[in-house]
Short mmCIF file of C-alpha atoms in Angstrom, two decimals:
data_model
loop_
_atom_site.label_atom_id
_atom_site.label_comp_id
_atom_site.label_asym_id
_atom_site.label_seq_id
_atom_site.Cartn_x
_atom_site.Cartn_y
_atom_site.Cartn_z
CA UNK A 1 122.06 102.49 81.72
CA UNK A 2 124.11 99.85 83.48
CA UNK A 3 125.10 100.91 86.95
CA UNK A 4 127.96 99.08 88.57
CA UNK A 5 127.05 98.36 92.14
CA UNK A 6 129.94 97.61 94.40
CA UNK A 7 129.64 94.62 96.69
CA UNK A 8 130.82 96.29 99.88
CA UNK A 9 127.76 98.44 100.56
CA UNK A 10 124.06 97.64 100.44
CA UNK A 11 122.52 98.67 97.14
CA UNK A 12 119.88 100.91 98.67
CA UNK A 13 122.73 102.85 100.28
CA UNK A 14 124.53 103.20 96.94
CA UNK A 15 121.30 104.38 95.36
CA UNK A 16 120.94 106.97 98.12
CA UNK A 17 124.54 108.14 97.53
CA UNK A 18 123.92 108.42 93.80
CA UNK A 19 120.95 110.69 94.34
CA UNK A 20 122.89 112.78 96.86
CA UNK A 21 125.61 113.27 94.24
CA UNK A 22 122.97 114.24 91.68
CA UNK A 23 121.61 116.86 94.08
CA UNK A 24 125.07 118.19 94.90
CA UNK A 25 126.01 118.42 91.24
CA UNK A 26 122.76 120.16 90.41
CA UNK A 27 121.53 117.37 88.11
CA UNK A 28 118.34 117.50 90.16
CA UNK A 29 117.42 120.70 91.97
CA UNK A 30 115.33 121.63 94.96
CA UNK A 31 111.68 121.02 94.19
CA UNK A 32 112.40 118.58 91.33
CA UNK A 33 110.54 115.29 91.19
CA UNK A 34 112.61 112.14 91.52
CA UNK A 35 111.86 109.32 89.08
CA UNK A 36 109.17 106.95 90.35
CA UNK A 37 110.11 103.79 92.21
CA UNK A 38 108.89 101.79 89.24
CA UNK A 39 111.03 103.69 86.78
CA UNK A 40 114.16 103.28 88.85
CA UNK A 41 113.38 99.62 89.52
CA UNK A 42 112.82 98.98 85.81
CA UNK A 43 115.85 100.88 84.61
CA UNK A 44 118.32 99.54 87.16
CA UNK A 45 116.67 96.08 87.42
CA UNK A 46 116.28 96.42 91.16
CA UNK A 47 113.44 95.17 93.23
CA UNK A 48 111.08 98.00 94.15
CA UNK A 49 111.64 97.43 97.87
CA UNK A 50 115.33 98.28 97.47
CA UNK A 51 114.48 101.47 95.62
CA UNK A 52 111.91 102.36 98.25
CA UNK A 53 114.48 101.79 100.98
CA UNK A 54 116.95 104.10 99.24
CA UNK A 55 114.29 106.79 98.90
CA UNK A 56 113.25 106.27 102.50
CA UNK A 57 116.84 106.92 103.64
CA UNK A 58 116.66 110.29 101.85
CA UNK A 59 113.30 111.03 103.47
CA UNK A 60 114.76 110.20 106.89
CA UNK A 61 117.59 112.64 106.22
CA UNK A 62 114.98 115.23 105.27
CA UNK A 63 116.46 115.70 101.80
CA UNK A 64 113.44 114.34 99.99
CA UNK A 65 109.75 114.48 100.74
CA UNK A 66 106.88 112.30 99.70
CA UNK A 67 103.92 114.12 98.24
CA UNK A 68 100.85 111.98 98.50
CA UNK A 69 99.82 110.61 95.15
CA UNK A 70 102.54 112.52 93.32
CA UNK A 71 105.78 110.85 94.32
CA UNK A 72 109.12 111.94 95.71
CA UNK A 73 110.44 115.49 95.53
CA UNK A 74 113.75 117.06 96.46
CA UNK A 75 113.02 119.26 99.45
CA UNK A 76 113.67 122.98 99.41
CA UNK A 77 117.08 123.58 100.90
CA UNK A 78 118.27 120.00 100.27
CA UNK A 79 121.27 121.10 98.25
CA UNK A 80 122.18 123.74 100.82
CA UNK A 81 121.93 121.22 103.64
CA UNK A 82 124.07 118.71 101.75
CA UNK A 83 126.61 121.36 100.88
CA UNK A 84 126.79 122.49 104.51
CA UNK A 85 127.30 118.88 105.51
CA UNK A 86 130.02 118.33 102.91
CA UNK A 87 131.76 121.55 103.99
CA UNK A 88 131.62 120.56 107.63
CA UNK A 89 133.06 117.17 106.79
CA UNK A 90 135.80 118.73 104.68
CA UNK A 91 136.74 121.12 107.48
CA UNK A 92 136.70 118.36 110.09
CA UNK A 93 138.22 115.48 108.22
CA UNK A 94 140.36 116.77 105.38
CA UNK A 95 141.30 120.35 106.07
CA UNK A 96 143.48 119.78 109.18
CA UNK A 97 145.70 117.42 107.19
CA UNK A 98 145.85 119.69 104.14
CA UNK A 99 146.55 122.76 106.27
CA UNK A 100 149.34 120.90 108.05
CA UNK A 101 150.89 119.90 104.71
CA UNK A 102 150.69 123.48 103.41
CA UNK A 103 152.44 124.72 106.52
CA UNK A 104 155.02 121.97 106.46
CA UNK A 105 155.94 122.64 102.85
CA UNK A 106 155.99 126.39 103.44
CA UNK A 107 153.41 127.31 100.79
CA UNK A 108 151.75 130.69 100.61
CA UNK A 109 147.96 129.95 100.51
CA UNK A 110 147.25 132.81 98.09
CA UNK A 111 149.92 131.54 95.70
CA UNK A 112 148.38 128.06 95.82
CA UNK A 113 144.94 129.43 94.99
CA UNK A 114 146.36 131.39 92.05
CA UNK A 115 147.91 128.18 90.75
CA UNK A 116 144.64 126.22 90.87
CA UNK A 117 142.76 129.11 89.26
CA UNK A 118 145.28 129.00 86.43
CA UNK A 119 144.77 125.24 86.05
CA UNK A 120 141.02 125.57 86.01
CA UNK A 121 141.25 128.24 83.35
CA UNK A 122 143.31 125.90 81.16
CA UNK A 123 140.92 122.94 81.42
CA UNK B 1 97.17 90.76 104.01
CA UNK B 2 97.27 86.98 103.91
CA UNK B 3 99.91 84.91 102.20
CA UNK B 4 99.66 84.34 98.44
CA UNK B 5 101.15 80.86 98.71
CA UNK B 6 101.32 78.73 101.82
CA UNK B 7 102.87 75.28 101.65
CA UNK B 8 103.21 72.94 104.60
CA UNK B 9 104.86 69.56 104.39
CA UNK B 10 104.50 69.52 100.62
CA UNK B 11 105.69 66.21 99.18
CA UNK B 12 105.53 64.52 95.82
CA UNK B 13 107.04 61.26 94.65
CA UNK B 14 107.43 59.87 91.15
CA UNK B 15 107.90 56.13 91.54
CA UNK B 16 110.43 55.88 94.31
CA UNK B 17 111.96 59.29 93.69
CA UNK B 18 111.00 62.15 95.98
CA UNK B 19 110.69 65.20 93.80
CA UNK B 20 109.46 67.26 96.74
CA UNK B 21 110.29 66.19 100.25
CA UNK B 22 108.40 67.88 103.09
CA UNK B 23 108.70 71.42 101.76
CA UNK B 24 107.20 74.32 103.72
CA UNK B 25 107.21 77.99 102.79
CA UNK B 26 105.01 81.04 102.48
CA UNK B 27 105.02 83.80 99.88
CA UNK B 28 103.59 87.17 100.85
CA UNK B 29 101.97 89.63 98.42
CA UNK B 30 104.17 92.27 96.80
CA UNK B 31 107.22 90.00 96.70
CA UNK B 32 109.42 88.85 93.83
CA UNK B 33 110.55 85.37 94.75
CA UNK B 34 113.33 83.49 92.98
CA UNK B 35 113.11 79.70 93.11
CA UNK B 36 116.59 78.52 92.23
CA UNK B 37 117.85 74.99 91.89
CA UNK B 38 119.78 72.65 89.61
CA UNK B 39 117.95 70.56 87.04
CA UNK B 40 115.88 67.86 88.67
CA UNK B 41 115.86 69.57 92.05
CA UNK B 42 112.08 69.84 92.16
CA UNK B 43 111.51 73.36 90.79
CA UNK B 44 109.12 72.31 88.07
CA UNK B 45 107.26 69.94 90.38
CA UNK B 46 106.80 72.77 92.88
CA UNK B 47 105.48 75.07 90.16
CA UNK B 48 103.16 72.37 88.86
CA UNK B 49 101.75 71.83 92.33
CA UNK B 50 101.21 75.57 92.79
CA UNK B 51 99.44 75.77 89.44
CA UNK B 52 97.24 72.80 90.29
CA UNK B 53 98.72 70.63 87.56
CA UNK B 54 99.69 67.75 89.79
CA UNK B 55 98.35 66.16 93.00
CA UNK B 56 100.59 66.20 96.05
CA UNK B 57 100.83 65.26 99.71
CA UNK B 58 100.73 67.89 102.42
CA UNK B 59 98.96 71.22 102.54
CA UNK B 60 99.10 73.80 99.82
CA UNK B 61 97.04 76.93 99.58
CA UNK B 62 97.35 79.43 96.75
CA UNK B 63 95.42 82.63 97.38
CA UNK B 64 93.32 80.72 99.87
CA UNK B 65 92.44 77.92 97.45
CA UNK B 66 93.53 74.35 97.06
CA UNK B 67 95.15 74.55 93.62
CA UNK B 68 94.42 70.96 92.62
CA UNK B 69 90.74 70.77 93.49
CA UNK B 70 89.98 74.41 92.75
CA UNK B 71 92.17 74.94 89.73
CA UNK B 72 89.58 76.54 87.51
CA UNK B 73 88.84 79.39 89.89
CA UNK B 74 92.45 79.75 90.89
CA UNK B 75 93.50 80.33 87.30
CA UNK B 76 91.54 83.57 87.27
CA UNK B 77 94.09 85.04 89.63
CA UNK B 78 97.19 83.37 88.29
CA UNK B 79 99.17 83.97 85.15
CA UNK B 80 101.79 81.51 84.01
CA UNK B 81 104.55 81.88 81.47
CA UNK B 82 107.00 79.21 80.47
CA UNK B 83 109.92 80.15 78.29
CA UNK B 84 109.07 82.54 75.50
CA UNK B 85 110.09 80.15 72.74
CA UNK B 86 106.81 78.26 73.06
CA UNK B 87 104.52 80.35 70.87
CA UNK B 88 103.89 78.31 67.71
CA UNK B 89 105.47 79.85 64.60
CA UNK B 90 102.33 79.62 62.48
CA UNK B 91 100.19 81.55 64.97
CA UNK B 92 99.09 85.03 63.93
CA UNK B 93 99.36 87.79 66.53
CA UNK B 94 95.65 88.58 66.24
CA UNK B 95 94.82 84.89 66.78
CA UNK B 96 97.03 84.75 69.84
CA UNK B 97 95.04 87.63 71.31
CA UNK B 98 91.72 85.93 70.43
CA UNK B 99 92.90 82.72 72.00
CA UNK B 100 93.89 84.42 75.24
CA UNK B 101 90.55 86.21 75.37
CA UNK B 102 88.78 82.89 75.19
CA UNK B 103 91.04 81.07 77.64
CA UNK B 104 91.52 83.67 80.33
CA UNK B 105 88.65 85.50 82.02
CA UNK B 106 90.92 88.27 83.26
CA UNK B 107 92.67 88.90 79.95
CA UNK B 108 92.21 92.49 78.86
CA UNK B 109 92.63 92.41 75.10
CA UNK B 110 92.58 96.20 74.83
CA UNK B 111 95.48 96.44 77.22
CA UNK B 112 97.44 93.94 75.14
CA UNK B 113 96.65 95.86 71.92
CA UNK B 114 97.70 99.14 73.53
CA UNK B 115 100.99 97.59 74.58
CA UNK B 116 101.60 96.16 71.10
CA UNK B 117 100.72 99.50 69.48
CA UNK B 118 103.90 100.87 71.05
CA UNK B 119 105.94 98.17 69.32
CA UNK B 120 106.65 97.03 65.77
CA UNK B 121 104.52 93.94 66.24
CA UNK B 122 101.64 93.97 63.72
CA UNK B 123 98.41 92.11 64.37
CA UNK B 124 98.53 90.27 61.01
CA UNK B 125 102.05 88.93 61.42
CA UNK B 126 102.80 85.31 62.17
CA UNK B 127 105.02 84.48 65.15
CA UNK B 128 107.53 82.90 62.72
CA UNK B 129 107.95 86.25 60.94
CA UNK B 130 108.73 88.18 64.10
CA UNK B 131 112.22 88.92 65.37
CA UNK B 132 113.17 87.56 68.75
CA UNK B 133 112.75 90.96 70.33
CA UNK B 134 109.26 91.25 68.87
CA UNK B 135 108.35 87.81 70.21
CA UNK B 136 109.37 88.98 73.66
CA UNK B 137 107.13 92.00 73.26
CA UNK B 138 104.24 89.83 72.16
CA UNK B 139 104.79 87.57 75.11
CA UNK B 140 104.88 90.49 77.50
CA UNK B 141 101.71 91.89 75.99
CA UNK B 142 99.99 88.57 76.65
CA UNK B 143 101.31 88.30 80.22
CA UNK B 144 100.78 91.83 81.34
CA UNK B 145 97.25 92.10 80.03
CA UNK B 146 96.20 89.45 82.52
CA UNK B 147 95.05 91.08 85.70
CA UNK B 148 96.52 88.33 87.85
CA UNK B 149 97.70 88.64 91.41
CA UNK B 150 100.22 85.86 91.04
CA UNK B 151 102.53 85.62 88.06
CA UNK B 152 104.54 82.42 87.72
CA UNK B 153 107.50 82.61 85.37
CA UNK B 154 109.34 79.42 84.49
CA UNK B 155 112.65 80.24 82.80
CA UNK B 156 110.97 83.21 81.11
CA UNK B 157 114.00 84.43 79.20
CA UNK B 158 115.50 81.15 78.06
CA UNK B 159 117.13 81.49 74.66
CA UNK B 160 117.00 85.26 74.54
CA UNK B 161 120.06 87.43 74.28
CA UNK B 162 120.96 89.80 77.06
CA UNK B 163 119.29 92.90 75.62
CA UNK B 164 115.92 91.23 75.35
CA UNK B 165 116.28 89.60 78.74
CA UNK B 166 116.82 93.03 80.23
CA UNK B 167 113.92 94.50 78.31
CA UNK B 168 111.69 91.70 79.53
CA UNK B 169 112.32 92.39 83.20
CA UNK B 170 112.30 96.13 82.72
CA UNK B 171 108.82 96.05 81.19
CA UNK B 172 107.67 93.68 83.89
CA UNK B 173 108.76 96.08 86.63
CA UNK B 174 107.54 99.18 84.87
CA UNK B 175 104.19 98.08 83.56
CA UNK B 176 103.11 95.14 85.64
CA UNK B 177 104.50 94.74 89.11
CA UNK B 178 103.07 96.56 92.12
CA UNK B 179 102.63 95.86 95.82
CA UNK B 180 99.40 93.93 95.19
CA UNK B 181 101.06 91.48 92.86
CA UNK B 182 103.46 88.67 93.41
CA UNK B 183 105.99 87.15 91.04
CA UNK B 184 107.47 83.69 91.41
CA UNK B 185 110.32 83.09 88.98
CA UNK B 186 112.66 80.21 88.24
CA UNK B 187 115.73 80.83 86.17
CA UNK B 188 119.27 79.70 85.50
CA UNK B 189 120.40 83.24 84.83
CA UNK B 190 120.58 84.18 88.49
CA UNK B 191 123.06 87.03 88.03
CA UNK B 192 120.57 89.04 86.03
CA UNK B 193 117.74 88.94 88.47
CA UNK B 194 119.50 88.90 91.79
CA UNK B 195 118.89 92.57 92.52
CA UNK B 196 115.34 92.19 91.37
CA UNK B 197 114.39 89.57 93.91
CA UNK B 198 112.97 90.33 97.33
CA UNK B 199 113.15 86.70 98.42
CA UNK B 200 115.29 83.73 97.63
CA UNK B 201 114.57 80.01 97.77
CA UNK B 202 117.16 77.36 96.93
CA UNK B 203 115.89 73.88 96.27
CA UNK B 204 117.98 70.73 96.05
CA UNK B 205 116.95 67.08 96.03
CA UNK B 206 113.37 68.14 96.68
CA UNK B 207 114.22 70.08 99.81
CA UNK B 208 114.55 73.78 100.50
CA UNK B 209 118.12 74.50 101.50
CA UNK B 210 117.56 78.24 101.72
CA UNK B 211 114.39 80.25 102.17
CA UNK B 212 114.93 83.82 103.15
CA UNK B 213 114.32 87.44 102.26
CA UNK B 214 117.18 89.13 100.41
CA UNK B 215 117.58 91.51 103.34
CA UNK B 216 118.06 88.60 105.70
CA UNK B 217 120.42 86.91 103.23
CA UNK B 218 122.55 90.02 103.17
CA UNK B 219 122.57 90.19 106.94
CA UNK B 220 123.54 86.60 107.53
CA UNK B 221 125.92 85.83 104.65
CA UNK B 222 129.17 87.72 104.33
CA UNK B 223 132.12 86.95 102.12
CA UNK B 224 135.51 87.92 103.45
CA UNK B 225 138.73 88.39 101.50
CA UNK B 226 140.93 87.00 104.26
CA UNK B 227 144.15 88.77 105.15
CA UNK B 228 146.93 86.17 104.69
CA UNK B 229 147.98 86.22 108.34
CA UNK B 230 144.39 85.66 109.48
CA UNK B 231 143.60 82.46 107.56
CA UNK B 232 143.96 80.09 110.51
CA UNK B 233 141.84 82.31 112.70
CA UNK B 234 139.20 82.55 109.96
CA UNK B 235 139.13 78.76 109.61
CA UNK B 236 138.17 78.46 113.28
CA UNK B 237 135.00 80.47 112.61
CA UNK B 238 133.89 77.66 110.27
CA UNK B 239 133.28 79.25 106.89
CA UNK B 240 130.49 77.57 104.93
CA UNK B 241 132.42 77.88 101.68
CA UNK B 242 135.98 78.61 100.63
CA UNK B 243 137.36 79.77 97.30
CA UNK B 244 140.50 81.40 96.02
CA UNK B 245 140.92 84.56 93.99
CA UNK B 246 144.36 85.58 92.70
CA UNK B 247 145.97 83.51 95.44
CA UNK B 248 143.90 85.14 98.19
CA UNK B 249 141.34 83.20 100.15
CA UNK B 250 137.69 84.19 100.05
CA UNK B 251 135.61 82.63 102.79
CA UNK B 252 131.85 82.72 103.04
CA UNK B 253 130.39 82.91 106.54
CA UNK B 254 126.86 82.38 107.70
CA UNK B 255 125.57 84.01 110.85
CA UNK B 256 128.90 85.40 112.07
CA UNK B 257 128.82 89.02 113.28
CA UNK B 258 130.14 91.54 110.76
CA UNK B 259 132.26 93.26 113.42
CA UNK B 260 134.05 89.99 114.09
CA UNK B 261 134.59 89.32 110.38
CA UNK B 262 135.86 92.83 109.75
CA UNK B 263 138.96 91.97 111.78
CA UNK B 264 139.81 89.16 109.33
CA UNK B 265 139.83 91.08 106.07
CA UNK B 266 137.72 92.91 103.54
CA UNK B 267 133.95 92.29 103.67
CA UNK B 268 131.91 91.69 100.53
CA UNK B 269 128.31 90.95 99.70
CA UNK B 270 128.25 87.49 98.10
CA UNK B 271 126.45 87.20 94.79
CA UNK B 272 123.47 84.89 94.58
CA UNK B 273 125.47 82.68 92.21
CA UNK B 274 128.24 82.29 94.82
CA UNK B 275 125.70 81.57 97.53
CA UNK B 276 124.05 79.01 95.32
CA UNK B 277 127.29 77.14 94.66
CA UNK B 278 128.17 77.29 98.36
CA UNK B 279 124.78 76.00 99.46
CA UNK B 280 124.62 73.26 96.85
CA UNK B 281 128.05 71.95 97.77
CA UNK B 282 127.50 72.37 101.48
CA UNK B 283 124.21 70.50 101.69
CA UNK B 284 124.35 66.73 102.14
CA UNK B 285 123.59 64.91 98.88
#
């Protein structure tokens, strides 16, 4: 396992993002335990404080909870909350532009959806 | 909790040469500190002083003790590993364990055996018969079975290939390190351990030219890929180091606000290796 950290964002932030992606993709589910700070530190060769900071960011966002003596767990509803957040962001940031393009090019939304369904079926 | 190491005005001369020149620093528990410097900068002298192997001027306290006068008791709380190539080839694994048991009061031979049981290293084998990877495992078994609060590693992975170097640090983090323990490490392979460190010390000509937590380093040092039309403006902010990449200028700034720098180009986190080169060239010789 050799993660490539980019050098534009702090590593704890990138670690937080990675876990968020894992939750969104269902790699870890609500109620699942996250690997221990030690394990992550060992595997990614990070200092434990960085790992702790990444986990703490998730705790602050109420996506993860610390169970005393047991470790970190994905909170119930974490995936739903993230999904709601992603949807909100999509609607606010991306959708206006996409909708404008659809209108400008004179597409029929239903026809577009049929096309993507066809593509998904092929892949 | 009190500091693990506290040095104030630490100095040491060999003949007329100042190996350590008025060095002051503290190391708190639960930290992984990298002591980085070119050959002859004073790294080894500093380690020797901390381990009580050499007298010095100034004040030095390691876990509340004077390392030179109180070395025997200090060694119960300290574990020291020089590079892993130092185990004699003729030594049998079982003898190495016996030896450690006799030398070190805090050496837990059962813990070492348990660790080795998970490996291919057999008690009857001689060091010379082991593969490099197995020697690393033996070394780790010896280090980690010492219940020491301070672990001093001097070029611990010298001569090992990258896989074993990784395995060494991985085992250290997994099976040894916790918030009660402190690791002080010197190495030339900075790239590999830079994310592992919580604190960074650069030493040159016997003086500390940088002594900072990694968090603070990342706050105060920013590398900027300067937009071509902004070079003159960037120069006025007095970069501490300049280099070029594919014809573009990369400037390193210390203590300039990120918001200000963001107007000049793309911001990057400098690697420890880049910082090291910048600091070594920037400091007066």
